[in-house]
Coordinates of N, CA and C in Angstrom, one line a residue:
M1 N 13.5 165.5 -34.1 CA 12.4 165.2 -34.9 C 11.2 165.6 -34.0
T2 N 10.4 166.4 -34.4 CA 9.2 166.9 -33.7 C 8.0 165.9 -33.8
R3 N 7.3 165.6 -32.7 CA 6.1 164.9 -32.7 C 4.9 165.5 -33.5
P4 N 4.1 164.7 -34.2 CA 3.0 165.3 -34.9 C 2.0 165.9 -33.9
R5 N 1.3 166.9 -34.2 CA 0.4 167.6 -33.3 C -0.9 166.7 -33.2
T6 N -1.3 166.5 -32.0 CA -2.5 165.8 -31.7 C -3.7 166.5 -31.9
A7 N -4.7 165.9 -32.7 CA -5.9 166.7 -33.0 C -6.8 166.9 -31.6
T8 N -7.4 168.0 -31.6 CA -8.2 168.3 -30.4 C -9.7 168.4 -30.9
I9 N -10.5 168.5 -29.9 CA -12.0 168.7 -30.1 C -12.3 169.9 -31.0
R10 N -11.5 170.9 -30.8 CA -11.6 172.1 -31.5 C -11.4 172.0 -33.0
D11 N -10.4 171.1 -33.3 CA -10.2 170.7 -34.7 C -11.3 169.9 -35.3
V12 N -11.8 169.0 -34.6 CA -12.9 168.2 -35.1 C -14.2 169.1 -35.4
A13 N -14.4 170.1 -34.4 CA -15.5 171.0 -34.6 C -15.4 171.8 -35.8
A14 N -14.1 172.4 -36.0 CA -13.8 173.2 -37.2 C -14.0 172.5 -38.4
L15 N -13.6 171.3 -38.5 CA -13.6 170.5 -39.8 C -15.1 170.2 -40.1
A16 N -15.9 169.8 -39.0 CA -17.3 169.5 -39.2 C -18.2 170.7 -39.3
G17 N -17.7 171.9 -39.1 CA -18.5 173.1 -39.2 C -19.5 173.2 -38.1
V18 N -19.2 172.8 -36.9 CA -20.1 173.0 -35.8 C -19.3 173.7 -34.6
S19 N -20.0 173.9 -33.5 CA -19.4 174.4 -32.4 C -18.7 173.3 -31.5
V20 N -17.8 173.7 -30.6 CA -17.2 172.7 -29.9 C -18.1 171.9 -28.9
G21 N -19.1 172.6 -28.4 CA -20.1 172.0 -27.6 C -20.9 170.9 -28.4
T22 N -21.3 171.3 -29.6 CA -22.0 170.3 -30.5 C -21.1 169.1 -30.8
A23 N -19.9 169.4 -31.2 CA -18.9 168.3 -31.5 C -18.8 167.4 -30.3
S24 N -18.8 167.9 -29.1 CA -18.6 167.1 -27.9 C -19.9 166.2 -27.6
K25 N -21.0 166.8 -27.8 CA -22.4 166.1 -27.7 C -22.4 165.0 -28.7
A26 N -22.0 165.2 -29.9 CA -22.1 164.3 -30.9 C -21.2 163.0 -30.7
L27 N -20.0 163.3 -30.1 CA -19.1 162.2 -29.9 C -19.4 161.4 -28.6
N28 N -20.1 162.1 -27.7 CA -20.5 161.5 -26.4 C -21.9 161.0 -26.4
G29 N -22.6 161.1 -27.5 CA -24.0 160.6 -27.6 C -24.9 161.4 -26.7
R30 N -24.7 162.6 -26.4 CA -25.6 163.4 -25.5 C -26.3 164.5 -26.4
G31 N -27.4 165.0 -25.9 CA -28.1 166.0 -26.5 C -29.1 165.5 -27.6
S32 N -29.8 166.4 -28.2 CA -30.8 166.1 -29.3 C -30.2 166.7 -30.6
L33 N -29.4 165.9 -31.3 CA -28.8 166.4 -32.5 C -29.4 165.7 -33.7
R34 N -29.3 166.4 -34.8 CA -29.7 165.7 -36.1 C -28.7 164.6 -36.5
A35 N -29.2 163.6 -37.1 CA -28.5 162.5 -37.4 C -27.3 162.9 -38.5
D36 N -27.5 163.7 -39.3 CA -26.5 164.2 -40.2 C -25.4 164.9 -39.6
T37 N -25.7 165.7 -38.5 CA -24.8 166.4 -37.8 C -23.8 165.4 -37.0
V38 N -24.4 164.5 -36.4 CA -23.7 163.5 -35.6 C -22.7 162.7 -36.6
A39 N -23.3 162.3 -37.7 CA -22.4 161.6 -38.7 C -21.3 162.4 -39.3
R40 N -21.5 163.8 -39.4 CA -20.5 164.7 -39.9 C -19.3 164.9 -38.9
V41 N -19.8 164.9 -37.6 CA -18.8 165.1 -36.6 C -17.9 163.9 -36.4
K42 N -18.6 162.7 -36.4 CA -17.8 161.5 -36.3 C -16.9 161.2 -37.5
Q43 N -17.4 161.6 -38.7 CA -16.5 161.5 -39.8 C -15.2 162.4 -39.7
A44 N -15.5 163.6 -39.1 CA -14.3 164.6 -39.0 C -13.4 163.9 -37.9
A45 N -13.9 163.4 -36.9 CA -13.1 162.8 -35.8 C -12.2 161.6 -36.4
E46 N -12.8 160.9 -37.2 CA -12.1 159.7 -37.8 C -11.1 160.2 -38.8
Q47 N -11.4 161.2 -39.5 CA -10.5 161.8 -40.5 C -9.2 162.4 -39.8
L48 N -9.4 163.0 -38.7 CA -8.2 163.6 -37.9 C -7.6 162.6 -37.0
D49 N -8.2 161.3 -36.8 CA -7.6 160.4 -35.8 C -7.8 160.9 -34.5
F50 N -8.9 161.5 -34.1 CA -9.1 162.1 -32.8 C -9.5 161.2 -31.8
H51 N -8.9 161.2 -30.6 CA -9.2 160.3 -29.5 C -9.5 161.2 -28.3
P52 N -10.5 161.1 -27.6 CA -10.8 162.0 -26.4 C -9.7 161.8 -25.4
N53 N -9.5 162.9 -24.6 CA -8.4 162.9 -23.7 C -9.0 162.3 -22.4
P54 N -8.5 161.2 -21.8 CA -9.1 160.5 -20.8 C -9.1 161.3 -19.5
A55 N -8.1 162.2 -19.3 CA -8.1 163.1 -18.1 C -9.2 164.1 -18.2
A56 N -9.4 164.6 -19.3 CA -10.4 165.7 -19.5 C -11.8 165.0 -19.4
R57 N -11.9 163.8 -20.0 CA -13.2 163.1 -19.8 C -13.5 162.8 -18.4
S58 N -12.6 162.3 -17.6 CA -12.8 162.0 -16.2 C -13.1 163.3 -15.4
L59 N -12.5 164.4 -15.7 CA -12.8 165.6 -15.1 C -14.2 166.1 -15.3
H60 N -14.6 166.0 -16.6 CA -16.0 166.4 -17.0 C -17.0 165.5 -16.3
A61 N -16.7 164.2 -16.4 CA -17.7 163.2 -16.0 C -17.7 163.0 -14.4
G62 N -16.7 163.4 -13.8 CA -16.5 163.0 -12.4 C -16.3 161.6 -12.1
R63 N -15.8 160.8 -13.1 CA -15.5 159.4 -13.0 C -14.1 159.2 -13.7
T64 N -13.6 158.0 -13.3 CA -12.3 157.6 -14.0 C -12.4 156.4 -14.9
F65 N -13.6 155.8 -14.9 CA -13.9 154.7 -15.8 C -12.9 153.6 -15.6
T66 N -12.5 153.4 -14.3 CA -11.7 152.3 -13.9 C -12.3 151.7 -12.7
V67 N -12.0 150.4 -12.5 CA -12.4 149.5 -11.3 C -11.2 148.8 -10.9
G68 N -11.0 148.8 -9.5 CA -9.8 148.1 -9.0 C -10.3 146.7 -8.6
M69 N -9.4 145.6 -8.7 CA -9.7 144.3 -8.2 C -8.5 143.9 -7.3
I70 N -8.8 143.6 -6.1 CA -7.8 143.2 -5.1 C -7.9 141.7 -4.8
T71 N -6.9 140.9 -5.0 CA -7.0 139.4 -4.8 C -5.8 138.9 -4.1
T72 N -6.0 137.7 -3.5 CA -4.9 137.0 -2.9 C -4.6 135.7 -3.7
D73 N -5.3 135.6 -4.9 CA -5.0 134.5 -5.7 C -3.8 134.7 -6.7
T74 N -2.7 134.4 -6.2 CA -1.5 134.7 -7.0 C -1.4 133.8 -8.3
I75 N -1.9 132.6 -8.2 CA -1.9 131.7 -9.3 C -2.9 132.2 -10.4
G76 N -3.9 132.8 -10.0 CA -5.0 133.2 -10.9 C -6.1 132.3 -11.3
R77 N -6.1 131.2 -10.5 CA -7.1 130.2 -10.8 C -8.6 130.7 -10.8
F78 N -8.8 131.6 -9.9 CA -10.2 132.1 -9.8 C -10.3 133.6 -10.1
S79 N -9.2 134.4 -9.8 CA -9.1 135.8 -10.0 C -9.1 136.2 -11.5
I80 N -8.4 135.3 -12.4 CA -8.3 135.6 -13.8 C -9.7 135.4 -14.4
P81 N -10.4 134.3 -14.2 CA -11.8 134.3 -14.7 C -12.7 135.5 -14.3
L82 N -12.6 135.9 -13.1 CA -13.3 137.0 -12.5 C -13.0 138.2 -13.2
L83 N -11.6 138.4 -13.4 CA -11.1 139.6 -14.2 C -11.7 139.6 -15.6
I84 N -11.7 138.5 -16.3 CA -12.3 138.4 -17.6 C -13.8 138.7 -17.6
G85 N -14.5 138.2 -16.7 CA -15.9 138.4 -16.6 C -16.2 139.9 -16.3
A86 N -15.4 140.5 -15.4 CA -15.6 142.0 -15.1 C -15.3 142.8 -16.3
E87 N -14.3 142.5 -17.1 CA -13.9 143.2 -18.3 C -15.0 143.0 -19.4
D88 N -15.5 141.8 -19.5 CA -16.5 141.6 -20.5 C -17.8 142.4 -20.1
T89 N -18.2 142.5 -18.9 CA -19.4 143.1 -18.4 C -19.2 144.7 -18.4
L90 N -18.0 145.1 -18.0 CA -17.8 146.6 -17.8 C -17.3 147.1 -19.2
G91 N -16.8 146.3 -20.0 CA -16.2 146.8 -21.3 C -17.1 147.5 -22.1
A92 N -18.4 147.2 -22.0 CA -19.4 147.8 -22.9 C -19.5 149.3 -22.5
G93 N -19.1 149.6 -21.2 CA -19.2 151.0 -20.8 C -17.9 151.6 -20.8
E94 N -16.8 151.0 -21.6 CA -15.5 151.5 -21.7 C -14.8 151.7 -20.3
M95 N -15.0 150.6 -19.5 CA -14.4 150.6 -18.2 C -13.1 149.7 -18.3
S96 N -12.1 150.0 -17.4 CA -10.9 149.2 -17.3 C -10.8 148.7 -16.0
V97 N -10.1 147.5 -15.9 CA -10.0 146.9 -14.5 C -8.5 146.8 -14.1
L98 N -8.2 147.3 -13.0 CA -6.8 147.3 -12.5 C -6.6 146.2 -11.4
L99 N -5.9 145.2 -11.8 CA -5.7 144.0 -11.0 C -4.5 144.3 -10.0
C100 N -4.7 143.9 -8.7 CA -3.7 144.1 -7.6 C -3.7 142.8 -6.8
D101 N -2.4 142.2 -6.6 CA -2.3 141.0 -6.0 C -1.7 141.3 -4.5
A102 N -2.5 141.0 -3.5 CA -2.1 141.3 -2.2 C -1.3 140.3 -1.5
R103 N -1.3 139.0 -2.0 CA -0.5 137.9 -1.6 C -0.6 137.6 -0.1
D104 N -1.8 137.7 0.3 CA -2.1 137.4 1.8 C -1.3 138.3 2.7
D105 N -1.0 139.4 2.3 CA -0.2 140.4 3.1 C -1.0 141.6 3.4
P106 N -1.5 141.8 4.7 CA -2.3 142.9 5.0 C -1.6 144.3 4.6
I107 N -0.4 144.4 4.8 CA 0.3 145.7 4.5 C 0.3 145.9 3.0
R108 N 0.5 144.9 2.2 CA 0.5 145.0 0.7 C -1.0 145.3 0.3
E109 N -1.9 144.8 0.9 CA -3.3 145.0 0.6 C -3.6 146.5 0.9
Q110 N -3.3 147.0 2.0 CA -3.5 148.4 2.3 C -2.9 149.3 1.3
H111 N -1.6 149.0 0.9 CA -0.9 149.8 -0.1 C -1.8 149.8 -1.4
H112 N -2.2 148.6 -1.9 CA -3.0 148.7 -3.1 C -4.2 149.3 -3.0
L113 N -4.8 149.2 -1.8 CA -6.2 150.1 -1.6 C -5.9 151.5 -1.6
K114 N -4.8 152.0 -1.0 CA -4.6 153.3 -1.0 C -4.3 153.9 -2.5
V115 N -3.6 153.1 -3.2 CA -3.3 153.5 -4.5 C -4.5 153.5 -5.4
L116 N -5.4 152.5 -5.3 CA -6.6 152.5 -6.1 C -7.5 153.7 -5.8
L117 N -7.6 154.0 -4.5 CA -8.4 155.2 -4.0 C -7.8 156.5 -4.5
S118 N -6.4 156.6 -4.5 CA -5.8 157.8 -5.0 C -6.0 157.9 -6.5
R119 N -6.3 156.9 -7.3 CA -6.5 157.0 -8.6 C -8.0 157.2 -9.0
R120 N -8.8 157.4 -7.8 CA -10.2 157.6 -7.9 C -11.0 156.6 -8.8
V121 N -10.7 155.3 -8.4 CA -11.5 154.3 -9.1 C -12.9 154.4 -8.8
D122 N -13.8 154.0 -9.8 CA -15.2 154.0 -9.7 C -15.7 152.9 -8.7
G123 N -15.0 151.9 -8.5 CA -15.4 150.8 -7.5 C -14.3 149.8 -7.4
I124 N -14.5 148.9 -6.4 CA -13.5 147.9 -6.0 C -14.2 146.5 -6.0
I125 N -13.4 145.5 -6.5 CA -13.9 144.2 -6.4 C -12.8 143.4 -5.6
V126 N -13.3 142.7 -4.6 CA -12.3 142.0 -3.7 C -12.5 140.5 -3.8
T127 N -11.5 139.8 -4.2 CA -11.7 138.3 -4.3 C -10.4 137.6 -3.7
G128 N -10.4 136.3 -3.9 CA -9.3 135.5 -3.3 C -9.2 134.2 -3.9
R129 N -8.2 133.3 -3.4 CA -7.9 132.1 -4.0 C -8.8 130.9 -3.5
R130 N -9.7 131.2 -2.5 CA -10.6 130.2 -2.1 C -11.8 130.8 -1.4
A131 N -13.0 130.1 -1.3 CA -14.1 130.6 -0.8 C -14.0 130.7 0.8
G132 N -14.7 131.5 1.3 CA -14.7 131.7 2.8 C -15.2 133.2 3.2
T133 N -14.8 133.7 4.3 CA -15.2 134.9 4.9 C -13.9 135.7 5.2
R134 N -13.9 137.0 5.0 CA -12.8 137.8 5.3 C -13.3 139.1 5.9
T135 N -12.4 139.8 6.6 CA -12.7 141.1 7.2 C -12.9 142.1 6.0
P136 N -13.9 143.0 6.1 CA -14.2 144.0 5.1 C -13.0 145.0 5.0
I137 N -12.8 145.6 3.7 CA -11.8 146.6 3.6 C -12.5 148.0 3.9
T138 N -11.7 148.9 4.1 CA -12.3 150.3 4.4 C -12.0 151.1 3.2
A139 N -13.1 151.4 2.4 CA -12.9 152.2 1.2 C -13.4 153.6 1.4
A140 N -13.2 154.5 0.5 CA -13.6 155.9 0.7 C -15.1 156.0 0.5
P141 N -15.7 157.0 1.2 CA -17.2 157.2 0.9 C -17.5 157.3 -0.5
G142 N -18.6 156.7 -0.9 CA -19.0 156.8 -2.3 C -18.4 155.8 -3.3
V143 N -17.4 155.0 -2.8 CA -16.7 154.0 -3.6 C -17.4 152.6 -3.3
P144 N -18.2 152.0 -4.2 CA -18.8 150.8 -3.9 C -17.8 149.7 -3.9
V145 N -18.0 148.6 -3.0 CA -17.1 147.5 -2.9 C -17.9 146.2 -3.1
V146 N -17.5 145.3 -3.9 CA -18.2 144.1 -4.1 C -17.2 142.9 -3.8
Y147 N -17.6 142.0 -3.0 CA -16.7 140.8 -2.7 C -17.3 139.6 -3.5
A148 N -16.3 139.0 -4.3 CA -16.7 138.0 -5.2 C -15.9 136.7 -4.9
F149 N -16.7 135.7 -4.9 CA -16.1 134.2 -4.6 C -16.0 134.1 -3.0
L150 N -15.4 135.2 -2.3 CA -15.4 135.1 -0.9 C -16.2 136.2 -0.3
A151 N -16.8 135.9 0.8 CA -17.7 136.9 1.4 C -17.0 137.8 2.4
S152 N -17.7 138.9 2.6 CA -17.3 139.9 3.6 C -18.0 139.4 5.0
A153 N -17.2 139.7 6.1 CA -17.9 139.4 7.3 C -19.0 140.3 7.7
A154 N -19.0 141.5 7.0 CA -20.1 142.4 7.3 C -21.4 142.0 6.6
P155 N -22.5 141.7 7.2 CA -23.7 141.2 6.5 C -24.3 142.3 5.6
T156 N -23.9 143.5 5.8 CA -24.6 144.7 5.0 C -23.7 144.9 3.7
D157 N -22.5 144.2 3.6 CA -21.8 144.3 2.3 C -22.4 143.5 1.2
C158 N -22.0 143.8 0.0 CA -22.4 143.0 -1.2 C -21.4 141.9 -1.4
S159 N -21.9 140.7 -1.3 CA -21.0 139.5 -1.4 C -21.6 138.6 -2.5
V160 N -20.9 138.3 -3.5 CA -21.4 137.3 -4.6 C -20.7 136.0 -4.4
V161 N -21.2 135.0 -3.9 CA -20.5 133.8 -3.6 C -21.2 132.5 -4.2
P162 N -20.5 131.4 -4.5 CA -21.1 130.2 -5.0 C -22.0 129.6 -3.9
D163 N -23.0 128.9 -4.3 CA -24.0 128.2 -3.4 C -23.4 126.8 -3.2
E164 N -22.4 126.7 -2.3 CA -21.8 125.4 -2.0 C -22.7 124.3 -1.5
E165 N -23.6 124.8 -0.6 CA -24.5 123.9 0.0 C -25.5 123.3 -1.0
G166 N -26.1 124.3 -1.8 CA -27.0 124.0 -2.8 C -26.5 123.1 -3.8
G167 N -25.3 123.3 -4.2 CA -24.6 122.4 -5.3 C -24.4 121.0 -4.7
A168 N -23.9 120.9 -3.6 CA -23.8 119.6 -3.0 C -25.1 118.8 -2.8
R169 N -26.1 119.5 -2.4 CA -27.4 118.8 -2.3 C -28.0 118.4 -3.6
L170 N -27.9 119.3 -4.6 CA -28.4 118.9 -5.9 C -27.7 117.7 -6.5
A171 N -26.3 117.6 -6.3 CA -25.6 116.5 -6.9 C -26.0 115.2 -6.3
V172 N -26.2 115.2 -5.0 CA -26.6 113.9 -4.3 C -28.0 113.6 -4.5
D173 N -28.8 114.6 -4.5 CA -30.3 114.3 -4.8 C -30.4 113.8 -6.2
H174 N -29.7 114.2 -7.2 CA -29.7 113.8 -8.5 C -29.3 112.2 -8.6
L175 N -28.3 111.9 -7.9 CA -27.9 110.5 -7.8 C -28.9 109.6 -7.2
L176 N -29.6 110.0 -6.1 CA -30.6 109.3 -5.5 C -31.9 109.1 -6.4
T177 N -32.1 110.2 -7.1 CA -33.3 110.2 -8.0 C -33.1 109.1 -9.1
V178 N -31.9 109.0 -9.7 CA -31.7 108.1 -10.7 C -31.4 106.6 -10.2
G179 N -31.6 106.4 -8.9 CA -31.6 105.1 -8.3 C -30.2 104.7 -7.7
R180 N -29.3 105.6 -7.6 CA -28.0 105.1 -7.0 C -28.2 105.1 -5.5
R181 N -27.5 104.0 -4.9 CA -27.6 103.9 -3.5 C -26.3 103.7 -2.8
R182 N -25.2 103.8 -3.6 CA -23.8 103.8 -3.0 C -23.1 104.9 -3.5
V183 N -23.0 106.0 -2.7 CA -22.4 107.3 -3.1 C -21.1 107.5 -2.4
A184 N -20.1 107.8 -3.2 CA -18.8 108.2 -2.6 C -18.7 109.7 -2.6
V185 N -18.3 110.3 -1.4 CA -18.1 111.7 -1.3 C -16.6 111.9 -1.0
V186 N -15.9 112.6 -1.9 CA -14.5 112.9 -1.7 C -14.4 114.5 -1.7
T187 N -13.9 115.0 -0.7 CA -13.8 116.5 -0.6 C -12.3 116.9 -0.5
G188 N -12.1 118.1 -0.5 CA -10.7 118.7 -0.3 C -10.3 118.8 1.2
P189 N -9.2 119.4 1.4 CA -8.7 119.6 2.8 C -9.7 120.1 3.8
E190 N -9.8 119.6 5.0 CA -10.8 120.1 5.9 C -10.8 121.6 6.2
H191 N -9.6 122.3 6.1 CA -9.6 123.7 6.4 C -10.0 124.5 5.4
H192 N -10.4 123.9 4.3 CA -11.0 124.7 3.1 C -12.5 124.9 3.4
H193 N -13.0 126.1 3.4 CA -14.4 126.4 3.7 C -15.3 125.6 2.7
S194 N -15.1 125.5 1.4 CA -15.9 124.9 0.4 C -16.1 123.3 0.9
A195 N -15.0 122.7 1.2 CA -15.0 121.3 1.6 C -15.9 121.1 2.8
R196 N -15.7 121.9 3.8 CA -16.6 121.8 5.1 C -18.0 121.9 4.7
V197 N -18.4 123.0 3.9 CA -19.8 123.3 3.7 C -20.4 122.1 2.9
R198 N -19.7 121.7 1.8 CA -20.3 120.7 0.9 C -20.5 119.3 1.6
A199 N -19.6 118.9 2.5 CA -19.8 117.7 3.3 C -20.8 117.9 4.4
G200 N -21.1 119.2 4.8 CA -21.9 119.3 6.0 C -23.4 119.5 5.7
R201 N -23.8 119.5 4.4 CA -25.2 119.8 4.0 C -25.9 118.5 3.8
R202 N -27.0 118.2 4.4 CA -27.8 117.0 4.2 C -28.6 117.1 3.0
P203 N -28.5 116.2 2.0 CA -29.4 116.4 0.8 C -30.8 116.2 1.2
T204 N -31.7 116.7 0.4 CA -33.2 116.7 0.7 C -33.6 115.2 0.8
A205 N -33.2 114.3 -0.1 CA -33.8 113.0 0.0 C -33.0 112.0 0.9
W206 N -32.0 112.6 1.7 CA -31.2 111.7 2.4 C -31.6 111.7 3.9
P207 N -31.9 110.5 4.4 CA -32.4 110.3 5.8 C -31.4 110.9 6.8
A208 N -31.9 111.5 7.9 CA -31.0 111.9 9.0 C -30.4 110.7 9.7
P209 N -29.4 110.8 10.4 CA -28.6 112.0 10.5 C -27.6 112.1 9.3
W210 N -27.1 113.4 9.2 CA -26.1 113.7 8.1 C -25.1 114.7 8.7
P211 N -23.8 114.5 8.3 CA -23.3 113.3 7.6 C -23.1 112.2 8.5
P212 N -23.0 110.9 8.0 CA -22.8 109.8 8.8 C -21.4 110.0 9.5
R213 N -20.4 110.5 8.8 CA -19.2 110.8 9.3 C -18.5 112.0 8.6
R214 N -17.5 112.6 9.2 CA -16.8 113.7 8.4 C -16.2 113.2 7.2
C215 N -16.5 113.9 6.0 CA -16.1 113.5 4.8 C -14.9 114.4 4.3
T216 N -13.6 114.1 4.6 CA -12.6 115.0 4.3 C -11.4 114.2 3.5
A217 N -10.5 115.0 3.1 CA -9.4 114.4 2.4 C -8.1 115.3 2.6
S218 N -7.1 114.8 3.3 CA -5.9 115.5 3.4 C -4.9 114.6 4.2
G219 N -3.6 115.1 4.3 CA -2.6 114.5 5.1 C -2.8 115.0 6.4
A220 N -2.7 114.1 7.5 CA -3.1 114.7 8.8 C -2.0 115.6 9.4
R221 N -0.7 115.5 8.9 CA 0.4 116.2 9.4 C 0.9 117.2 8.4
R222 N 1.3 118.4 8.9 CA 1.9 119.4 7.9 C 3.0 118.7 7.2
G223 N 3.0 118.9 5.8 CA 4.0 118.3 5.0 C 3.8 116.9 4.6
A224 N 2.8 116.3 5.1 CA 2.5 114.9 4.7 C 1.9 114.9 3.4
A225 N 2.0 113.8 2.6 CA 1.3 113.7 1.4 C -0.2 113.7 1.5
R226 N -0.9 114.3 0.7 CA -2.3 114.3 0.8 C -2.9 113.0 0.3
Q227 N -3.6 112.3 1.1 CA -4.3 111.0 0.7 C -5.7 111.2 0.8
P228 N -6.5 111.2 -0.3 CA -7.9 111.4 -0.2 C -8.6 110.3 0.6
A229 N -9.4 110.7 1.5 CA -10.1 109.8 2.3 C -11.6 109.8 1.7
C230 N -11.9 108.6 1.3 CA -13.2 108.5 0.6 C -14.3 107.8 1.5
W231 N -15.3 108.5 1.8 CA -16.4 107.9 2.7 C -17.4 107.3 1.8
R232 N -17.6 105.9 1.8 CA -18.5 105.3 1.0 C -19.8 105.2 1.7
L233 N -20.9 105.9 1.2 CA -22.1 105.9 1.9 C -23.0 104.8 1.2
R234 N -23.6 104.0 2.0 CA -24.5 103.0 1.3 C -25.7 102.7 2.1
A235 N -26.7 102.3 1.4 CA -28.0 102.0 2.1 C -28.3 100.5 2.1
S236 N -28.8 100.0 3.3 CA -29.2 98.6 3.4 C -30.6 98.6 2.9
T237 N -31.2 97.4 2.9 CA -32.4 97.2 2.3 C -33.6 98.0 3.1
S238 N -33.2 98.2 4.4 CA -34.2 99.0 5.2 C -34.0 100.5 5.1
T239 N -33.1 100.9 4.2 CA -32.9 102.3 3.8 C -32.1 103.1 5.0
R240 N -31.6 102.3 5.9 CA -30.7 102.9 6.9 C -29.3 103.0 6.4
W241 N -28.8 104.2 6.6 CA -27.5 104.6 6.0 C -26.4 104.4 6.9
S242 N -25.2 103.9 6.3 CA -24.0 103.7 7.2 C -22.8 104.2 6.3
A243 N -21.7 104.4 7.0 CA -20.5 104.9 6.3 C -19.3 104.0 6.7
E244 N -18.4 103.8 5.7 CA -17.1 103.1 6.1 C -16.0 103.8 5.2
A245 N -14.9 103.9 5.9 CA -13.8 104.6 5.3 C -13.0 103.8 4.4
T246 N -12.5 104.3 3.3 CA -11.6 103.5 2.3 C -10.4 104.4 1.9
R247 N -9.3 103.8 1.6 CA -8.1 104.6 1.2 C -7.8 104.2 -0.1

């Protein structure tokens, strides 16, 4: 059984009664063409079920309309929302995102990087399963790299990260503003960058020194059950702050 012949741009041009160049401009939104000419070409393309050849389009435009995303977030807790956001933003330009899981393996990451560069991606997004700082990747000249959720150690790189300090400060400042004077701070494991930064930022309205004590939560030994350590911060009538640990 032979496969049906796929329509080409020449078929579209012939059906619409225009040149190949005019048909191409009409379908790609280029050039100054009359509205009725554009409508006729698009109608011919729809009638023939014509779809542009991605390889030919990439060759002509010098782009592949693809973006690579390298992550270490195997579970997808943060990388999947980033992937969805990238697709929503880039989708308007008919871009596709290629997701690669490095799994905290430098060799695997280099393999993914080489594959993405061999596919001539238009850009690369680097992310991970937690906030922090990482060594920058080495991409090909002309291929932009954006670090999302975790930052590159190179200050000249483009890194889009959450404002951990600002978020913690606003949260406590709000509680103080509404009259709260006993505030419990419960953070994640101390080796997490976010936990350290959130606990280490003194809110604007909080008297020095800050923090009264380290506010962390985790098991002290590897393999031990994680028991949140809650530091209850309270003010006396003289507005002097103290801290006491609770379990």
